[in-house]
Coordinates of C-alpha atoms and ligand atoms in Angstrom, one line a residue:
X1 CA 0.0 0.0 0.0
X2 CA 1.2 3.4 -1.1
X3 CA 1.5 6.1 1.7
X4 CA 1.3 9.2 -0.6
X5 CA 0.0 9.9 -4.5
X6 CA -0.3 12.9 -5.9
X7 CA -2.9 12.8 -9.1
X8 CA -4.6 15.6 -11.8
X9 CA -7.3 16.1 -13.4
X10 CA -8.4 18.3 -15.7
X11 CA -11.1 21.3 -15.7
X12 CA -14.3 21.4 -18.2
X13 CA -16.2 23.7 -20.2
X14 CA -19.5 23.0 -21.7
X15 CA -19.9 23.2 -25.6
X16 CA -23.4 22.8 -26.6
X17 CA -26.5 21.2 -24.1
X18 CA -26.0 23.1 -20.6
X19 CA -29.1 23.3 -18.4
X20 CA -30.7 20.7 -21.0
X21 CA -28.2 17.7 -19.9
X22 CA -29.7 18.0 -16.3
X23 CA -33.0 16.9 -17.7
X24 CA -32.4 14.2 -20.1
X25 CA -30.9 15.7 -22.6
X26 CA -27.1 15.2 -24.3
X27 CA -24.7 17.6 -23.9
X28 CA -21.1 18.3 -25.4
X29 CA -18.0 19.2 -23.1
X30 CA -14.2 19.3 -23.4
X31 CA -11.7 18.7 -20.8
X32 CA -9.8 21.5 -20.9
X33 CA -5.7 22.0 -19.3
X34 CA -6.0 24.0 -16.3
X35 CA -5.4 20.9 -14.0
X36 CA -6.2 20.5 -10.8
X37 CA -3.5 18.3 -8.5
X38 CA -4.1 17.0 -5.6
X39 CA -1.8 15.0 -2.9
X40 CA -2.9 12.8 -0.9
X41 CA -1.5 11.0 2.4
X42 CA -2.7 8.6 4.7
X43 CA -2.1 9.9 8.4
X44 CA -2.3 8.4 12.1
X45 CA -5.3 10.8 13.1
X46 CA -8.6 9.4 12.5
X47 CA -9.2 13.0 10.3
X48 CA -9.6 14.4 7.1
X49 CA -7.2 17.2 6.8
X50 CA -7.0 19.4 4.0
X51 CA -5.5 22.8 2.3
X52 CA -7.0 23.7 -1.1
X53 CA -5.0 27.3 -0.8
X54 CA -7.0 28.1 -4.5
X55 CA -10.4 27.9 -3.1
X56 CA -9.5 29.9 0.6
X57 CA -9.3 26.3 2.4
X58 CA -5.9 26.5 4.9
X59 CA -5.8 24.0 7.7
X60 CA -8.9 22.6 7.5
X61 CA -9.6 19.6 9.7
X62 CA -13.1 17.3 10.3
X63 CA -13.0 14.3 12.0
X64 CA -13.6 11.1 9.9
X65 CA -17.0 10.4 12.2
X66 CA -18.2 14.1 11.2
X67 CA -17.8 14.1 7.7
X68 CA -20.3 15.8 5.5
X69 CA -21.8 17.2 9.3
X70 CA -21.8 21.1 10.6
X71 CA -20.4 23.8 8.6
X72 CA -18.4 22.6 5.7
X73 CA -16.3 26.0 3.7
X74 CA -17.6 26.4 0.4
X75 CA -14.0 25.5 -0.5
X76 CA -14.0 22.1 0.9
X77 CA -17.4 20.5 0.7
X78 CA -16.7 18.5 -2.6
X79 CA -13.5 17.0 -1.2
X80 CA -14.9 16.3 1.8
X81 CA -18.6 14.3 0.7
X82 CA -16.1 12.8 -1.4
X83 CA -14.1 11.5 0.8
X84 CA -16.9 10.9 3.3
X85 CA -18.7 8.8 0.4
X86 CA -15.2 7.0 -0.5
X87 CA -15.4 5.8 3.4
X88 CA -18.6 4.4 3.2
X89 CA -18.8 2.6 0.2
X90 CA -14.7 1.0 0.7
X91 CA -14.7 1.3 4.6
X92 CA -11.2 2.6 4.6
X93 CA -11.8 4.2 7.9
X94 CA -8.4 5.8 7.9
X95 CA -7.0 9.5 8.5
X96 CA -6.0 11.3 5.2
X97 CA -4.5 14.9 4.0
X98 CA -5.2 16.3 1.2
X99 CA -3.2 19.1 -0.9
X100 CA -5.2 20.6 -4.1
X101 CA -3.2 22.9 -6.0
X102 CA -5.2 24.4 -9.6
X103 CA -3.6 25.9 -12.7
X104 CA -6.5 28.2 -13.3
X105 CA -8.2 30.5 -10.5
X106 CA -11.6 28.8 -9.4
X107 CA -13.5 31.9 -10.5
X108 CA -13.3 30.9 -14.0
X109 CA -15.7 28.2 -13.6
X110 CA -13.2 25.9 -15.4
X111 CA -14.5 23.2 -12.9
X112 CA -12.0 23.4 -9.6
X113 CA -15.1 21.6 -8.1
X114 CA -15.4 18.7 -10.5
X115 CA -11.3 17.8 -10.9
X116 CA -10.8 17.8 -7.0
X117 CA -14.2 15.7 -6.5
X118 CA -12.4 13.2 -9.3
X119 CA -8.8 13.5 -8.0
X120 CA -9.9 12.9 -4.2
X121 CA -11.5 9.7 -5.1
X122 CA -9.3 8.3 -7.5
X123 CA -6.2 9.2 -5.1
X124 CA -7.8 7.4 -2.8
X125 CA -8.7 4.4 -4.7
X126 CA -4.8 4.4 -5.2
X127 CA -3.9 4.3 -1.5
X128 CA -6.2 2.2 -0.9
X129 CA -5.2 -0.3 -3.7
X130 CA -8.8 -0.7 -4.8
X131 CA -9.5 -0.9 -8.5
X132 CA -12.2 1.4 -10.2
X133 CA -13.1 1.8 -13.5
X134 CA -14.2 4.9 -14.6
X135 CA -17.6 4.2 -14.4
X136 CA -17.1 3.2 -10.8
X137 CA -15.3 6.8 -10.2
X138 CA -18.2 8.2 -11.9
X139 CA -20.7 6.8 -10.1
X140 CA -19.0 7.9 -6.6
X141 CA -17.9 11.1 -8.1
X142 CA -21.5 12.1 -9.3
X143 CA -23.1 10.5 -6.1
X144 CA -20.2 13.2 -4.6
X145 CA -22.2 16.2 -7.0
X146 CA -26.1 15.8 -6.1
X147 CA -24.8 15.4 -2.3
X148 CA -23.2 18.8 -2.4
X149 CA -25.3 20.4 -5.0
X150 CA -28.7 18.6 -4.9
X151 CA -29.3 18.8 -8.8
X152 CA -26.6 18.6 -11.7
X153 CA -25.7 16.6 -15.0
X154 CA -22.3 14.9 -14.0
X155 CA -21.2 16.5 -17.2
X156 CA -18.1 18.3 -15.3
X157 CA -16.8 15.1 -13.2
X158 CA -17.2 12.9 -16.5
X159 CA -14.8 15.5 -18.5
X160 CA -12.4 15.3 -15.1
X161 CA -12.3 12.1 -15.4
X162 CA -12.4 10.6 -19.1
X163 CA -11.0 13.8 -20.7
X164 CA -10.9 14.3 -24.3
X165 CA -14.5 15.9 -25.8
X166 CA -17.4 14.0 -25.0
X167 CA -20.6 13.5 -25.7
X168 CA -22.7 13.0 -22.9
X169 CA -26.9 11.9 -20.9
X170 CA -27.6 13.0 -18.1
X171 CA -26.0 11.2 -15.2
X172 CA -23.9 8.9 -17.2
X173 CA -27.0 7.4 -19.4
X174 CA -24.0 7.7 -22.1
X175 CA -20.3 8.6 -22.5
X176 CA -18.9 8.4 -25.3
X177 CA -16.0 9.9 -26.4
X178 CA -15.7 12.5 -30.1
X179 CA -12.6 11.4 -31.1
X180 CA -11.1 15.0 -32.8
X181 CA -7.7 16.8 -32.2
X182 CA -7.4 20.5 -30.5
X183 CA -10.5 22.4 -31.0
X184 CA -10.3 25.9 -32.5
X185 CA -11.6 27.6 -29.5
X186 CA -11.7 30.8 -27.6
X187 CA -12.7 31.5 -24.1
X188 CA -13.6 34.4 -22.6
X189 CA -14.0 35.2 -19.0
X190 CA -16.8 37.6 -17.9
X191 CA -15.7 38.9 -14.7
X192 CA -18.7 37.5 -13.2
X193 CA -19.0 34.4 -10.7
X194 CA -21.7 31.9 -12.1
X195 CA -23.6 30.5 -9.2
X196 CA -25.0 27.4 -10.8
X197 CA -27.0 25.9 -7.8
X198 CA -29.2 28.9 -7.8
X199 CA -29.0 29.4 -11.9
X200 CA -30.6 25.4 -12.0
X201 CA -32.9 26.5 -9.4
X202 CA -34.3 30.0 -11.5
X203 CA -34.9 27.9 -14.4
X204 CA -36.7 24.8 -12.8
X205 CA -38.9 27.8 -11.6
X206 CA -39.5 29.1 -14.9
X207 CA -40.3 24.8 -16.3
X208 CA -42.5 24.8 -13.1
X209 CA -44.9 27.8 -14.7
X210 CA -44.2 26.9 -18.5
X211 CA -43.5 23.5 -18.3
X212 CA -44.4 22.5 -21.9
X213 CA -42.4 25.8 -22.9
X214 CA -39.2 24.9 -21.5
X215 CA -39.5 21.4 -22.1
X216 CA -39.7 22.1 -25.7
X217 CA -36.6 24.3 -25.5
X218 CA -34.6 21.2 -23.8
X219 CA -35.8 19.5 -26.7
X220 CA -34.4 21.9 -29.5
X221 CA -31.4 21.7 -27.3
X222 CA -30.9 18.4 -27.4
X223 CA -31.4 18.1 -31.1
X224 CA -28.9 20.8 -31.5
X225 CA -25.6 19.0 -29.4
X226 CA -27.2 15.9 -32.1
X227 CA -26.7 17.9 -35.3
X228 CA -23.2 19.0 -33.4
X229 CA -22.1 16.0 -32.6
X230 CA -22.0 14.8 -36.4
X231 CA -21.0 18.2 -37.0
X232 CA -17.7 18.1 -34.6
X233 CA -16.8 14.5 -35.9
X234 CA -16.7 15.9 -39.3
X235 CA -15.0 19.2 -38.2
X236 CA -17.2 21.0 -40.4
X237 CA -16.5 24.1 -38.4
X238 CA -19.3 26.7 -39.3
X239 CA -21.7 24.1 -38.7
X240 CA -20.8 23.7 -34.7
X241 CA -20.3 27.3 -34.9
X242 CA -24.5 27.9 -36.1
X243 CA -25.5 25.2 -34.3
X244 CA -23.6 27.3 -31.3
X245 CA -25.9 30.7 -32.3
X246 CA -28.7 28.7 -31.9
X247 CA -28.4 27.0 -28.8
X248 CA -27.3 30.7 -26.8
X249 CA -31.0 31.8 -28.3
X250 CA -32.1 29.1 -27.0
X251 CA -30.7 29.8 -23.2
X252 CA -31.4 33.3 -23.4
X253 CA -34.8 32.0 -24.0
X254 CA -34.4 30.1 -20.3
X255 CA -33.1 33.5 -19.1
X256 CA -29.2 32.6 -18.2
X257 CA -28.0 35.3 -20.8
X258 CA -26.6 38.1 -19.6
X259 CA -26.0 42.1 -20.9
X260 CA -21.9 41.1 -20.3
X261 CA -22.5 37.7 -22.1
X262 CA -23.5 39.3 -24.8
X263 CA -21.6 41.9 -25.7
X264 CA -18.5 39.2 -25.4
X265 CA -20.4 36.9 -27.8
X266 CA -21.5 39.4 -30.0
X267 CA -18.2 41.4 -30.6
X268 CA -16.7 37.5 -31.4
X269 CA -19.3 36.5 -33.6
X270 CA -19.0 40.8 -35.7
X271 CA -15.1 39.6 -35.6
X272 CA -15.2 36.8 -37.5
X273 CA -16.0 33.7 -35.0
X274 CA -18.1 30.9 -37.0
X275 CA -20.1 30.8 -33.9
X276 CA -20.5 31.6 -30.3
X277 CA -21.9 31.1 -26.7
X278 CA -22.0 31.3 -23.2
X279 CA -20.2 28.1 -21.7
X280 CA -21.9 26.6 -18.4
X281 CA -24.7 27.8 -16.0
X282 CA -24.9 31.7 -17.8
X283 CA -25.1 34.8 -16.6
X284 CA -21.3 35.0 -15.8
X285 CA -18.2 32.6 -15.9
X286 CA -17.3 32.3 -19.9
X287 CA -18.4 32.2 -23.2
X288 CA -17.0 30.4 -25.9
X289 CA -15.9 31.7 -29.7
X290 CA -15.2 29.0 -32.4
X291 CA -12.9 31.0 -34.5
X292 CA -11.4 30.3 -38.1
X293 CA -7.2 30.2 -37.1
X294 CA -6.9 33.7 -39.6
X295 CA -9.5 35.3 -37.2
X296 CA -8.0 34.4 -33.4
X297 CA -6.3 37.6 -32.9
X298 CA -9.5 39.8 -34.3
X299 CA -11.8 37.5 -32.3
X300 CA -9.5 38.1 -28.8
X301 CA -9.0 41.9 -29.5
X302 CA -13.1 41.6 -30.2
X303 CA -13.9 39.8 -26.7
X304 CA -11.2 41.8 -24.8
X305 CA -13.3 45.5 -26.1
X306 CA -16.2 44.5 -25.0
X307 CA -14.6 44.2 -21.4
X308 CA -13.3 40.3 -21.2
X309 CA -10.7 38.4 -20.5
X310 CA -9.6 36.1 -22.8
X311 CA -8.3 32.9 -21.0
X312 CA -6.0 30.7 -22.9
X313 CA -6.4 27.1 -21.9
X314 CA -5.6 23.7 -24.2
X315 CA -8.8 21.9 -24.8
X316 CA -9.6 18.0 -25.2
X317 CA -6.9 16.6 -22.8
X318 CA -6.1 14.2 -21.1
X319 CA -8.3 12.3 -18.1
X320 CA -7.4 12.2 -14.3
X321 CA -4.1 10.5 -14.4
X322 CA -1.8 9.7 -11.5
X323 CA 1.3 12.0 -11.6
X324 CA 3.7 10.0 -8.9
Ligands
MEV401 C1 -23.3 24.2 -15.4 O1 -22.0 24.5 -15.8 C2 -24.1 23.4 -16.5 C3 -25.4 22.9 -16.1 O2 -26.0 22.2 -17.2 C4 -25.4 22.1 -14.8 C5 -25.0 20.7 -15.0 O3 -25.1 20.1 -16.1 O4 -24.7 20.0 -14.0 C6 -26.3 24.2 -15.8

């Protein structure tokens, strides 16, 4: 049995299907390289002890009997109802630290959450010398998600921990991987913190008084990241980038656009972007630009204008991997 192994995984960003994928729909997402890596150690104290510096979490300790009990930092609650569900389920009932260090600030919405969840149960599964497949990490990894944030996809754990672009049902119905090099991609960060819990919670409010309404608009959605998906795997480029127009109408239709949103995404698309979106829960985080190589610099210069900050980060990488 190992006594300490540090593993990464990468962050997400959502292509085509957000809010949709939570109700039965497919989505597209790409695992993108700003990793997350995390160390972990087993320890005599019957505690889980961990410093995630990234998300404000410095000496943190809960015993292994309170886990997932009292008041849990925003920082640490994923890493911790991780760990508390590893326990359960494998009965390892010993004391563990944990050190996450990201490449990317958490207020990108790149999926800090999501890549520790994944790296704190596959570094466990590695101390622990207990063999999971990915499914198996899924399934704890996702069980990790609902616990902390009562309603979500899995789209964000199953990028952390299969990496490469996938397309992707609700809770794991299907994974399966769109086998395509780097995509030509640009991301631009709004400035603004996404808060998805209560962005999933405004729009089940809106389904709850138009329920036919938005149901049909999950629909269209779906059918878009479908059109996409054959789209991507023939990398006919302004294809993915309509289908991209259409599917921000269609969440600006479930209200998670935003003024900021779209001046980024318009500025891209009036620079020469084949098509563009916001990426994730709206209203803030990112939006995406899928940009013609001869139109990058026009398409940053665009997004930067209208008050953004273009983020570069490597797309369709690789899966949570064990680093030593
Ligand atoms: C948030 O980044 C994307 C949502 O679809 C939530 C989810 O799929 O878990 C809104």
């Amino acid at each position: 049995m190992k006594k300490q192994v540090t593993v990464s995984a990468p962050g997400k960003l959502m292509l085509l299907g957000e809010h949709a994928v939570v109700y039965n729909r497919p989505c597209i997402v790409t695992a993108v390289g700003q990793r997350l890596s995390a160390t972990l150690e087993i320890i005599s104290e019957n505690r889980l002890e961990l410093d995630a510096k990234d998300v404000k979490v410095t000496g943190y300790i809960k015993q292994l009997v309170e886990l997932g009990q009292g008041n849990i930092p925003k920082g640490a609650n994923f890493v911790e109802m991780a760990v508390k569900n590893f326990n359960e389920k494998f009965k390892i009932n010993s004391g563990i630290r944990i050190r996450t260090q990201s490449e990317s600030s958490s207020l990108f919405g790149l999926g800090s959450s999501s890549a520790s969840t994944v790296c704190t149960i596959k570094g466990l599964a590695v101390l622990f010398d207990i063999k999971l497949s990915n499914k198996d990490i899924f399934k704890l990894a996702y069980k990790t998600v609902l616990d902390v944030q009562g309603k979500g996809s899995g789209f964000d754990v199953v990028a952390a921990i299969y990496g490469g672009t996938l397309y992707f049902v609700t809770g794991g119905k299907v994974i399966e991987p769109i086998e395509i090099e780097e995509l030509p991609l640009i991301v631009g960060y709004s400035g603004i913190k996404a808060d998805t819990v209560t962005l999933i919670k405004e729009v089940a409010e809106k389904a709850s008084r138009y329920p036919d309404l938005i149901d049909s608009i999950y629909t269209h959605i779906g059918k878009m990241v479908e059109l996409s998906k054959i789209a991507f795997l023939a990398k006919t480029w302004p294809v993915v980038g309509e289908l991209m127009n259409f599917d921000q109408g269609m969440l600006e239709s479930l209200g998670v656009g935003s003024a900021k949103l779209s001046a980024m995404i318009y500025a891209a698309r009036d620079a020469g972007a084949w098509g563009a979106k916001l990426s994730g829960a709206g209203i803030g985080d990112c939006m995406i630009a899928l940009t013609p190589i001869n139109k990058i610099s026009d398409v940053e210069q665009a997004i930067t204008r209208s008050g953004g900050q273009v983020i570069k980060v490597r797309t369709n990488v690789e899966g949570v991997r064990i680093e030593k």
